[in-house]
PDB file of C-alpha atoms and ligand atoms in Angstrom:
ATOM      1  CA  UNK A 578     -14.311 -10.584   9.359  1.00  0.00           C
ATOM      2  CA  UNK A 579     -17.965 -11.807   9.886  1.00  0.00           C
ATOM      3  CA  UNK A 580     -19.189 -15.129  10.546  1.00  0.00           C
ATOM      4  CA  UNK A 581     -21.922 -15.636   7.672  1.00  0.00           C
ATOM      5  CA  UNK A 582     -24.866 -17.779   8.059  1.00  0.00           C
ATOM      6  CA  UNK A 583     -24.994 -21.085   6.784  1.00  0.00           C
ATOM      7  CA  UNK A 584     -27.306 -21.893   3.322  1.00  0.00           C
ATOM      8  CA  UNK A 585     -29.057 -25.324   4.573  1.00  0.00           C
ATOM      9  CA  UNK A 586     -30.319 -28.087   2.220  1.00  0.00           C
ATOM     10  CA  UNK A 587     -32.658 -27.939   0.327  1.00  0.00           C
ATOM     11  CA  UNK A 588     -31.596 -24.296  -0.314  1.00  0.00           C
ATOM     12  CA  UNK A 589     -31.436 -23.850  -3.874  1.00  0.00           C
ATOM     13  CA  UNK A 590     -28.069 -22.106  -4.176  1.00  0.00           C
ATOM     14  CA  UNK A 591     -26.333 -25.226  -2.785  1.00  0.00           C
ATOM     15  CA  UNK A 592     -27.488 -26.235  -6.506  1.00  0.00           C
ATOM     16  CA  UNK A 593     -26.198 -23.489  -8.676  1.00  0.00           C
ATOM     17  CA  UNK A 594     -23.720 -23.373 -10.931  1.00  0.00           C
ATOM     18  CA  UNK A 595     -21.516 -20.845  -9.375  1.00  0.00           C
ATOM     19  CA  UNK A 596     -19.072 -18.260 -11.391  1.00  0.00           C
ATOM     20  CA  UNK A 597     -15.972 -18.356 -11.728  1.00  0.00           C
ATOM     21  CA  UNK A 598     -14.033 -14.797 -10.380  1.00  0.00           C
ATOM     22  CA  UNK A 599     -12.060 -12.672 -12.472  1.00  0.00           C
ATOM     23  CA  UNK A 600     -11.840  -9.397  -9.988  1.00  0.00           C
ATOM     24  CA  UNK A 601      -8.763 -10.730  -7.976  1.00  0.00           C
ATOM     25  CA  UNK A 602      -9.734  -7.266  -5.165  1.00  0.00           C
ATOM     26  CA  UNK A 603     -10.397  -6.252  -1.961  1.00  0.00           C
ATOM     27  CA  UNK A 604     -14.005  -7.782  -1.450  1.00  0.00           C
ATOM     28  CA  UNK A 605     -12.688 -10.803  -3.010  1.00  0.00           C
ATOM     29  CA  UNK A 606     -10.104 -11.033  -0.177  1.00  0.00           C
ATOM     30  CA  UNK A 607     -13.049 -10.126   2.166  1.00  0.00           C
ATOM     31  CA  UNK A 608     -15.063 -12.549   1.188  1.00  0.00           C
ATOM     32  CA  UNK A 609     -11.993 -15.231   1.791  1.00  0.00           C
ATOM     33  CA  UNK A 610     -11.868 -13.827   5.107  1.00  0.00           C
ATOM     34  CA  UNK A 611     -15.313 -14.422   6.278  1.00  0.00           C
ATOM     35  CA  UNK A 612     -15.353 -17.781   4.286  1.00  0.00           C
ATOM     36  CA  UNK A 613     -12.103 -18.714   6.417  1.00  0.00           C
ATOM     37  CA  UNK A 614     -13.822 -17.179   9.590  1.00  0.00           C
ATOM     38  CA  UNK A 615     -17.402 -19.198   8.879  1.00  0.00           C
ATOM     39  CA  UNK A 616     -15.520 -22.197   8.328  1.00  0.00           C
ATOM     40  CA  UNK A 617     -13.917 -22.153  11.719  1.00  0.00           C
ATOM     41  CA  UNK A 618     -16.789 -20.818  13.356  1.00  0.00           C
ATOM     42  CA  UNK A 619     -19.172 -23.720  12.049  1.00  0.00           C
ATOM     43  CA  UNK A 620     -15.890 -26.079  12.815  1.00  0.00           C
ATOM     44  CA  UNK A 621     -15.929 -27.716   9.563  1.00  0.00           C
ATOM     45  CA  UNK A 622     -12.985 -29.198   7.522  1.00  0.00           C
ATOM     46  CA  UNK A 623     -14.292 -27.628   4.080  1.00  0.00           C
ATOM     47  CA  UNK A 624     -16.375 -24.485   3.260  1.00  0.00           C
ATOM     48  CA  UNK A 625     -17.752 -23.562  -0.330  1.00  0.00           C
ATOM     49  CA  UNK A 626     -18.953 -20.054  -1.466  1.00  0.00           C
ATOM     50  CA  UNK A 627     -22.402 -20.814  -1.983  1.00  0.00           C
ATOM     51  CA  UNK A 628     -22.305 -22.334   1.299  1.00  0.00           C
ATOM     52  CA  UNK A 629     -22.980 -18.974   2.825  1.00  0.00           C
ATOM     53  CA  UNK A 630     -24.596 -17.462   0.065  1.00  0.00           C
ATOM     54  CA  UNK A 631     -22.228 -16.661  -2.957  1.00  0.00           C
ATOM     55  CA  UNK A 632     -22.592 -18.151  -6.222  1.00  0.00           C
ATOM     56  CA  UNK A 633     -19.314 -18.258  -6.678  1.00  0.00           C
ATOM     57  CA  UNK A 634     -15.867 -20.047  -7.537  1.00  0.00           C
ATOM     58  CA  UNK A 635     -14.186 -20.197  -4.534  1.00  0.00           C
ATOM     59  CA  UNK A 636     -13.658 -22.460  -0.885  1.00  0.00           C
ATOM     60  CA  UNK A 637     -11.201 -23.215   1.800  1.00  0.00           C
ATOM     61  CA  UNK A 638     -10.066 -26.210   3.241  1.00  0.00           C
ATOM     62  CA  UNK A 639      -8.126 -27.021   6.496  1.00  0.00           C
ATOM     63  CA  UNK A 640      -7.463 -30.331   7.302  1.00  0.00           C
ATOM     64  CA  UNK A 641      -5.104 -29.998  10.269  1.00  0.00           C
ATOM     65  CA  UNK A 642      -6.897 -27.620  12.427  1.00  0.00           C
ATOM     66  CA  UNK A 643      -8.641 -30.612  14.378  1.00  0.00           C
ATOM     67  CA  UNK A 644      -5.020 -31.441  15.131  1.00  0.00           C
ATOM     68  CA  UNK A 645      -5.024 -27.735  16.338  1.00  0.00           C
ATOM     69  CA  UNK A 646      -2.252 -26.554  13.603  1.00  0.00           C
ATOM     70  CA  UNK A 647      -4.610 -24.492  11.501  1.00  0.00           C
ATOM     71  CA  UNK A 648      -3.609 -24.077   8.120  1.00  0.00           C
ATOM     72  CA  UNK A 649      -6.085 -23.172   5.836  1.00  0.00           C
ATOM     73  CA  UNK A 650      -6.018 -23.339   2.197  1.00  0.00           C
ATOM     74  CA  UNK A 651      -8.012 -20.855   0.195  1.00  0.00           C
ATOM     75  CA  UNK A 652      -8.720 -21.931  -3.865  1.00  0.00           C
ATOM     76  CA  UNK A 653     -10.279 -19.630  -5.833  1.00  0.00           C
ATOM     77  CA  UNK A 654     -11.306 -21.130  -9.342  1.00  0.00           C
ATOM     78  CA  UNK A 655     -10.239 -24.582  -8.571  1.00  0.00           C
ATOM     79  CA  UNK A 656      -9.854 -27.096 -11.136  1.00  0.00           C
ATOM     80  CA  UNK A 657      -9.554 -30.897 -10.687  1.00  0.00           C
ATOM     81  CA  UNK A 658      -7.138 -31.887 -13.603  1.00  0.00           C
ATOM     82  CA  UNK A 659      -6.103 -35.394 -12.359  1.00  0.00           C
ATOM     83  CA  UNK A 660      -7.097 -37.916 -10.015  1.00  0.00           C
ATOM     84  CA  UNK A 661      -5.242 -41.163  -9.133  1.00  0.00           C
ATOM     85  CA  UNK A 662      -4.915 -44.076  -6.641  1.00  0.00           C
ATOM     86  CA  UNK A 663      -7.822 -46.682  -5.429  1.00  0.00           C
ATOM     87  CA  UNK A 664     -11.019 -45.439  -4.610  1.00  0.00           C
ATOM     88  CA  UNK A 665     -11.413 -44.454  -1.021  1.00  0.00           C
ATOM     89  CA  UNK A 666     -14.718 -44.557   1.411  1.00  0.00           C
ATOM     90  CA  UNK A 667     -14.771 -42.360   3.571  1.00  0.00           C
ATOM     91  CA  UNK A 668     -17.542 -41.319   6.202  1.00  0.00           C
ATOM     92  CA  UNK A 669     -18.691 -37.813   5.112  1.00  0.00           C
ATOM     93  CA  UNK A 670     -20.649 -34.682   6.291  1.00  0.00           C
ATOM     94  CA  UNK A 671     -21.622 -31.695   5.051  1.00  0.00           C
ATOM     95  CA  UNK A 672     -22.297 -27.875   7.183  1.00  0.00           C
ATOM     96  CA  UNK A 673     -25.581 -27.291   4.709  1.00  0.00           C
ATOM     97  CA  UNK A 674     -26.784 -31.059   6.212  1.00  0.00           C
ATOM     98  CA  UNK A 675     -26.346 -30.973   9.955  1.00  0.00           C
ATOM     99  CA  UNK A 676     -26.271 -34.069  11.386  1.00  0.00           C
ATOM    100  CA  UNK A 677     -25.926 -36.308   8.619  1.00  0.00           C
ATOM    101  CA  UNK A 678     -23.083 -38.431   7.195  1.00  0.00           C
ATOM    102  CA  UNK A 679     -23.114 -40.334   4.301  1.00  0.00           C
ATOM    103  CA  UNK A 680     -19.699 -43.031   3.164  1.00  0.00           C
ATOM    104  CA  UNK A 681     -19.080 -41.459  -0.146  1.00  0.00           C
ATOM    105  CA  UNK A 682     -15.961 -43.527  -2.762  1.00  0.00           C
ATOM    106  CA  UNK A 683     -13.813 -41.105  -4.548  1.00  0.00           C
ATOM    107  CA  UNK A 684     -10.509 -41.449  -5.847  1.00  0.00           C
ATOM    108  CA  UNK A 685      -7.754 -40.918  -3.145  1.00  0.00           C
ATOM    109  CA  UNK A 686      -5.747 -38.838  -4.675  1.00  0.00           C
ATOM    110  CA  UNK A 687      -6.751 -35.272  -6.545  1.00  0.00           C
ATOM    111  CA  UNK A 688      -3.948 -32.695  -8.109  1.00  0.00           C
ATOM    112  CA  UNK A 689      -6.078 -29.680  -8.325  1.00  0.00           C
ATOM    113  CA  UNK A 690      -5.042 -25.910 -10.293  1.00  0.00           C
ATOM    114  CA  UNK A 691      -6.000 -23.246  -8.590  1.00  0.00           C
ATOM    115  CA  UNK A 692      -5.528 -19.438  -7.909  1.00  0.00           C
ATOM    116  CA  UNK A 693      -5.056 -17.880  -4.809  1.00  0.00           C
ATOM    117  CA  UNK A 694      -6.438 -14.586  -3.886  1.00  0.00           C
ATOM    118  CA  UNK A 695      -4.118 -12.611  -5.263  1.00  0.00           C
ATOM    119  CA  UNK A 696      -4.930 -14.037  -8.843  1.00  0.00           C
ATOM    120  CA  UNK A 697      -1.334 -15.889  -8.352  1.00  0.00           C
ATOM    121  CA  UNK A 698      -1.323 -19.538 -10.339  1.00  0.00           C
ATOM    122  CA  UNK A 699      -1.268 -22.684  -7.714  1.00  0.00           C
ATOM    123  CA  UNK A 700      -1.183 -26.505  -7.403  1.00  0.00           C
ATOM    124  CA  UNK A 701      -2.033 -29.054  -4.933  1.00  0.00           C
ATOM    125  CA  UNK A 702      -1.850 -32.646  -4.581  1.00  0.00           C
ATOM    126  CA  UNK A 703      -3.876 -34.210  -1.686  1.00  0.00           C
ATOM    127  CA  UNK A 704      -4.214 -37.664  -0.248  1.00  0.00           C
ATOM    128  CA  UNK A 705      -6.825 -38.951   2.342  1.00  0.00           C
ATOM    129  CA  UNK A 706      -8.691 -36.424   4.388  1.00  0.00           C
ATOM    130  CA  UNK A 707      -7.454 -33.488   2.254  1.00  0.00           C
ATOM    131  CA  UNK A 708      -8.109 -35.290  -1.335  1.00  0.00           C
ATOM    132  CA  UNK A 709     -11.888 -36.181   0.250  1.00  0.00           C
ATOM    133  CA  UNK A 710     -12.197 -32.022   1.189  1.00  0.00           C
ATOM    134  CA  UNK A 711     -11.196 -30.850  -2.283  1.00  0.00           C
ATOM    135  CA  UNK A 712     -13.539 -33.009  -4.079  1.00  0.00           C
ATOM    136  CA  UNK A 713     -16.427 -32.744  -1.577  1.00  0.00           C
ATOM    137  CA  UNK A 714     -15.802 -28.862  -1.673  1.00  0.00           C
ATOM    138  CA  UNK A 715     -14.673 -28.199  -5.968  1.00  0.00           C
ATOM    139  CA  UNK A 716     -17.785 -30.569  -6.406  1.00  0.00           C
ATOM    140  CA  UNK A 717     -20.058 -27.709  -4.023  1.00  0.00           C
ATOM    141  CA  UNK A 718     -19.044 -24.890  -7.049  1.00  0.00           C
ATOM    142  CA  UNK A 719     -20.708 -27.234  -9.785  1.00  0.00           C
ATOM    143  CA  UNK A 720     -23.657 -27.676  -7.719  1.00  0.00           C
ATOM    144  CA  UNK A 721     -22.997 -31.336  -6.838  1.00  0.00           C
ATOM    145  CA  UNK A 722     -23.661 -32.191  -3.504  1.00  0.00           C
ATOM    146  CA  UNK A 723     -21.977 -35.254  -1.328  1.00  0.00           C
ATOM    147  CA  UNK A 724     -26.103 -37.512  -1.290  1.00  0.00           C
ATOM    148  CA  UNK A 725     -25.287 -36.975  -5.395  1.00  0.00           C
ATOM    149  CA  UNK A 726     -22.578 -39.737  -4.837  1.00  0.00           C
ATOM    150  CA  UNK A 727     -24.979 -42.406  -2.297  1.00  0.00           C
ATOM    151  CA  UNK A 728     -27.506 -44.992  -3.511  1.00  0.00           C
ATOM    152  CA  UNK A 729     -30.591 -43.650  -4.493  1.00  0.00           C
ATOM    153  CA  UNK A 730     -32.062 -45.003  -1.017  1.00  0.00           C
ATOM    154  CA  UNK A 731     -29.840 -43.295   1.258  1.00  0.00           C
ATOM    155  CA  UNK A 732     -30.513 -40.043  -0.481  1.00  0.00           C
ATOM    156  CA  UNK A 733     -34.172 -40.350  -0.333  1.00  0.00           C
ATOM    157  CA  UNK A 734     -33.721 -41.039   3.747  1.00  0.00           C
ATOM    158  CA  UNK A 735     -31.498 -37.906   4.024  1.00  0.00           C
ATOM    159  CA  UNK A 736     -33.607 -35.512   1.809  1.00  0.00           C
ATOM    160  CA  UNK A 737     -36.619 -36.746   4.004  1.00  0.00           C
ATOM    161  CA  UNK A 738     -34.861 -35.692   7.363  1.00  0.00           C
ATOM    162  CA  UNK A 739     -33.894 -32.384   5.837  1.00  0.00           C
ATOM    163  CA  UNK A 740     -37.128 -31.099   4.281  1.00  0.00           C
ATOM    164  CA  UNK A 741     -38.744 -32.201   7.779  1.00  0.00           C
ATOM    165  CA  UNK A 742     -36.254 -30.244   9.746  1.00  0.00           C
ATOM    166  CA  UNK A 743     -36.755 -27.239   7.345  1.00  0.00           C
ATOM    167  CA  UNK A 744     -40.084 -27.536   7.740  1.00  0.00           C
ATOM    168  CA  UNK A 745     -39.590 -27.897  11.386  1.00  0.00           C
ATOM    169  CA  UNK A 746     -37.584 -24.485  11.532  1.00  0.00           C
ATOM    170  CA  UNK A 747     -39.970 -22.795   9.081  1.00  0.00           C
TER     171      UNK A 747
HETATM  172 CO1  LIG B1033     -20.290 -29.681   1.833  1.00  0.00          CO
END
């Protein structure tokens, strides 16, 4: 398992359309493990592919690590096929924007298809934190990034700090 480098705004695969996979095989379940292992490592609650430089369909979520019961979910070719309740702000961040967080509304509950990496059909329902991480993360694998979903002055503010910082690591 390696820890892979995080892709930083304004990288332009954090605005691809990624692939969806149809080899369910060893380097897919390699690549699951360093996306699991990057995730921890950069101690966030969601991780998408492109995140670390793979255009394609597939992130992990784990919710309850924080409460230090680590259960990560891996979706490969996740689908959002229903969403329900009252919309729900929530304060979020992002491991391509370090340092920023943005309240982003989105419904509070998600039922999302899925298949695991064995190719193996799944299905999950997910309130609060967890329904926030699937959407934040399925919307990563379209492209669509968490500033999409602030007004248009709050994104100007946080594309401003990150092309400074970028240029400030350049
Ligand atoms: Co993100």
């Amino acid at each position: 398992m390696t820890v892979k480098p995080m892709k930083i705004y304004p990288d332009p695969i954090l605005r691809t359309t990624c692939v969806g996979v149809e080899a369910f095989d060893e380097k897919l379940a390699q690549f699951l493990d360093d996306l699991g292992e990057s995730l921890y490592a950069h101690e966030g609650v969601g991780l998408a592919a492109p995140q670390i430089g793979e255009p394609i369909r597939a992130c992990v979520v784990d919710v309850e690590q924080r409460e230090g019961t680590p259960k990560l979910i891996e979706l490969v070719n996740p689908v959002v096929v229903e969403t329900s309740g009252e919309p729900r702000e929530y304060e979020e961040g992002c491991l391509s924007f370090p340092g920023e967080a943005e309240t982003v509304v989105r419904p509070a509950k998600v039922k999302v298809r899925y298949q695991d990496r064995c190719g193996a059909a799944q299905e999950i329902t997910g309130e609060g934190l967890l329904g926030t991480a699937l959407q934040h993360e399925i919307d990563h694998l379209s492209g669509v990034l968490f500033i999409d979903k602030i007004s248009r002055l709050k994104r100007s503010l946080v594309e401003r700090r990150m092309k400074k910082r970028a240029k400030a690591s350049a």
